[in-house]
Amino acid sequence: MQKLKYLLLLFILWALNTQAQTWDYYKDFPVNVKPADIDVNDAGTIFMLSSDKRFFYKLIDENWQEMPGFPVANPQGISVVKNSNRMYFADEFQGLVFTDNFGQTWQQTFLTTNPNTGFHEPLIEISNINNPNLFYGASFDVFVSPSVIKYTNNGQSGQIIFYDLTNNSNNYASEIFTTTSNRLLIGTENGGIWISNNNGTVFQPTNQTQHNIFQFTEASNGMVYALGHNIAQNTYFLITSSDYINWTPAELPNNLEKYTSLFFNNNTQSLWLGSETGLYQSGPLTTNPLTWSDVTFNNATQVTVEVISAGLNTYNFSNQFIAQQLNSSGNEWSQIVSGLTGTIHFAGFGQDNRIFGASYSTNVISFADNANTPWSNVNITGNELLVSDMIVKPNGKIFIRTNFKKLLKSIDNGLSYEEITPPNTTVSRLYVGENNSLFIVENDLSEIIYRSTDDGLSWEVFADFTHQDPSERAPIESVSEDSNGVIFVTTSSFEIFQGISRVQFSTNQGDSWNSVIYEDSSGNCSTFPTVISFGPKTFFNTCVGSFTLNINDPNPLDPYLFPWGTLGSIFPRNFAINSQGSHYLLNDDLFKSDDNGITWTNLGRPDELSIGFPAMNGFYIDINDEVYILSNNSHFVSPNNRGFYKVTETLGVENQTQSRIGIYPNPTSDFLNVLMKGEVSKITVYNILGVKMLQSSTKRLDVSALPNGMYILRVEDQSGKTHNSKFIKE
């Protein structure tokens, strides 16, 4: 009976602390998939590994479907057994992994002969699989000589074979290929081509002993072609051989492009060659030199990842159009993307409430004008420039930091982008102030802040915190600017290990600096402090919690009260303030406060994302103060449920009453403080059985004499309204 009362009481407390609301599915994820590797079996089923480490497959005349992901994996390439649905992938940590049923179950193989570790060998590539009882994997281990793994018995047995005992780093494998005559070809990082003529027992270099070889293909007449890159000259080349030992040059369409893909198309009996700017088809292979025609057709731009054929169909995979099929006349491409879903790691609402999304595994910025319009994709400059950070402003300006430390901007609401990286710098951090100033931290000069007040047209050194002693270096950790023009900076100083968290601020545009310090009495802080501003408000995050920062107050740090107490952190994507001053906080649920964080209302989360925080990737507020949850794209969330959810709040009488009270600290061992507007008339403490334990008329209660456990707090204000909360005495 006591247990029943306890559960009933918890339910009542939950009801009083939950805001009435509805969640509606607003917008799906864009189709911004970037293919990383593609293969096809004899039945015409296409298998795809995306750059964000997900697996897709497409049966003939059906939509794409996503396979359930293999946990804790970093796949580098895939290969399919031609006469079955078995797909293998090479994993950097897990070795060789395969599925026979489109990802419903996964299995790992391991080596029966492993002289090195006894563990799964790291794989970066798998050969094409003509014979499931004999294929190869490319391993990469800087501590051992270049090697391959010879797999037999459907991959259940394997043996490491060292093909270059000189330990020359140029000869590590970048591509491996088995010919129809069972020759094994190894394309290397910068050492040309190696070959084994006897099932991987003995290897020898060929006459091609230099350069990076990254793709092979075999024509129906037995000729093998290889696509390579002269790293020193940064040029690409095509070579061919009939005996696999002696390689001779073949013609390319031109020497100006960066070529990415090579494929012999059995349907057309010709070579297909992809680049970052086009797609080409060769004439008859008997013609010397080779002739080429442009088959980009209706695609204005083309960054080819791979070309394959399945049955009578020819498919093209690119960064722009994802997946396309050539029509029966052979002169036009049509998209085949039904069922494909991309990913979003960065999002925001721009001018006219245009919604933006980007993934750190692509160079695509996606946007849609509203929930009912389709997504459009815009490629940022350079195929290798992936998105590392994106900041979207409601004035139509967008700022992008790339993985190559470059800075891009759009001033036309995402239609075009231009580079604004300061000369001779590489950008490691980007911040946009509340007054739209840009702040960056340079990658190599990490104690110097650059600022631009004209959207990146010009830059200045704004602040230099360089220490003379290298042992005292303190790289910039965060920068913010409030709407009053005050600039705040935190650094990753070693003083945190003495329990000191420091924020520096300037009220005169960097001419002079002052500090606010929080010192943890335990002295065991290990989290670097950060600072973030919303309008005129600034919040200071330390290892023990977050504070509201008011530099004009004699006591500038006021502990920020989260729904669960004072422990917590404020950072973008989990905290925001709308134009009306309401605070929103995302944890396991979405919380809202209308009184600067004194009290909170639980808005819950969509039912489809009911498993909690791993299912949610952040939340965003549009220019109309509408609030959206962004789901995660991991295996925690079904592909059908990935996207944006919009919350509509419907406040009830009980919720309005409850939202006016806060308590801290919680848990507590001695005193409990009540936060609310106005004075209290009476405060009563009950245990979980409903027995009155304590009564007071002040907002500070001494609960030290209470036994440890959970209690209910009932506060009656001077108007006679009651407010309920709960706390733990420990």
Steps between C-alpha positions, in 0.01 A plus 500: 500500500785740583660425163170573326469834681857584400436429132172692509673798654773495236234496230328804653831682517573416138158630394551825686844549343403425140383765258207413276621506141481331163790397279459489122739361241615807308773414249699198390874478461632619162644260244856619556657154498859490381590154364832357616498155335256311277477140382243284321426127485393287204132546589534876448471593868700814572682541832623839622725616783447870571764740626318522834554125549152372417398214272226505235378249243266516201328207338413531132201734446464563875588790729817528701494358851740560786657204674510493878847617594770275638584638847840654577631491146704721269445346156747597228373306197254230391508200266215268399513132411373510143264201516344580839381777730802469728664837549836537675639821635854585599518665838785699644444350847275195461674327209280311254123522565219361287123462468294253299162663562538873432619588848242314707791308651872568481796271557872555546769275365842457653836361400590144589862590432596836643867535601462857619214574733247220507233767464299626207737651246426854381369504144478793262397319181359170369567363154221424258370151581487270199550196725369515861757239599792718389506877535717761667494786743739793518639564844673811623725489802789745520680268741530211254602456138242550221270199499174353377272248663416194294147379582373148430194299598256790447719725709495271802872429467779740424872550487713813510745521212780757494571589140769763568739425785692825445229679700483772234206723587448575129392139450204487737191392307247756383306266266493122444348317205470139384488429128286231338822295468547522882790746494511730798590862425593745774488871434719678752511837671796624295689190389318395185358149449589165658375162373458141615460235231453207740207573730679740728804284581775698329489868403712713274500863387407576141664747264268763653700574816387852579193706575166440666277239333142520628271318252510193274253364247512205259359498148332200342812439283715451812670840486530665841498877545623694801431858602780676687619828647845650470517656845812704436356667189135477610395351166294194414576221256351185347707186430417158355647149485424157356756305706459707822878546518567750225285811507476758224334845494149548362330823401287706737237751381733776626771551759328781690239312702505313828384150405313296757355185344575240230265223384469262205136495395413163354177639353680756284834310475678819592679670788315755714710761671378738769655819629415791727372694202361246256430149378650340188450189287776354286472392140593144395790367706668384180550863400849636567508754650175478694228748412258646751156659490328706771205312651411753769187568291232684702720548809640851511764397753630158589722368780508131419552251780442182304336354188364146491275284284236254615326291240432731208505812715782749554516697823693807598567605860605854571521748783240726337233262380574201726369223273395513136404258227570540129190489282446242228613743230830553679479879499340612828536430874206472739524504877424183694502627858167376637563357845838668548529718808792722584623634831495833682751603762453876462175684439338841529234737369602777263326790331127445435521196730690295244620184676861384452674172571855374454701191585866486597550209258404696186569831329128555437286770660130409475210742532122506470264797510251323727372160607316442172776587253772255396860536609751663268873433521784748447860382489756712678819560303736201479402135518733441796363788710265330745286695746646523851273775631207706369344813651173620344376854569140618442631789284590259218870465590656158544854423613675167440822367650643207302711203602794659316478801735351732240219751556213550255199730503170547324322835499214393270320259734703198401492518120876554457814492713836675486819457699585765759793334675752763612826485298758247621276362773317177577184532707453262793207676671223732380267721705234751394422773753156635587594815302602282202876543543697193390768359730741225403787322669791408275604135503872556565467826695232375736543781756416774246148613407425656161189711447307622198218754513424491126404135445857388438606756242775617735654363818695635793685349793249574773667345806831328571519284812832340405712392796874553491559166670393213268418288805226750591328503160125545531321459164171684454213279611199723423411854391166680525367853456178616663262753345655777715833452324678328790740228381567194718784249462596177678819303452612145571741612770666249730367699797183294478695218663522724807122538484506847338260579214558842345308709247662817364293785364545833325254788499713719269545286190809319622705798619507360854387181670365402841424162652230322695617189684317206646708285734394147579590431863567134424771607254444204270341666197596344166252663259607811312261794547285635217282807455194560285278809447137544399404863447614693810531182710819300543554162661826364641550122501740340750566145607255532790211655306390813317459855621316808381777757454433865585822702492329808653401312814737487801424126506504434124441124506153370580456119487269403216218275619429209267183290536702245698712743705816705446713238325496534123646685202369748248621466141360538146248236393400424859414854615344806335298812581223613267411858411253521789763401755381144561777253577506153341719212612536157338598198705302177509202727433449860387450747787376858493534785751322837483675647805869487406550144615351531847231244422458256212222324315560164333386502136591134458604363162338339194367149559712375210810614687390366836821311570661821622796722429691272255203539265527881488777696332400850609223754481449824308278808522376670185440872446140462623617343829374157395709221654623186320674184614749344257519124527822305495594308186651205689361149541310630806242649262311323223569649154127577473514719811808707421446870454362811669213501748308816589354554846172682565456604862156496665534629854258370765410650839704244690804568286477875548494454877788254509723707273556765769716300741857378505712333769871455556726327576336173411605252639585675828639395836423804714322806357245529219433834324171581328500729196176670402352839431347670803490386862386165634220446748585144600737222395425140593722195450344153467665161470406264217221352716336840538602551865576863591863526607575873514334840470650848449411854389843592356663414165800339667427171676721302734442136398810355666292308756293321237586135423658444160250446221257668259259773617220712361508876548172693502528879490201729560543857379329808643216474249416152625626308195706190561807381315650151518850367446718218630850469641739242634661516842835321513 
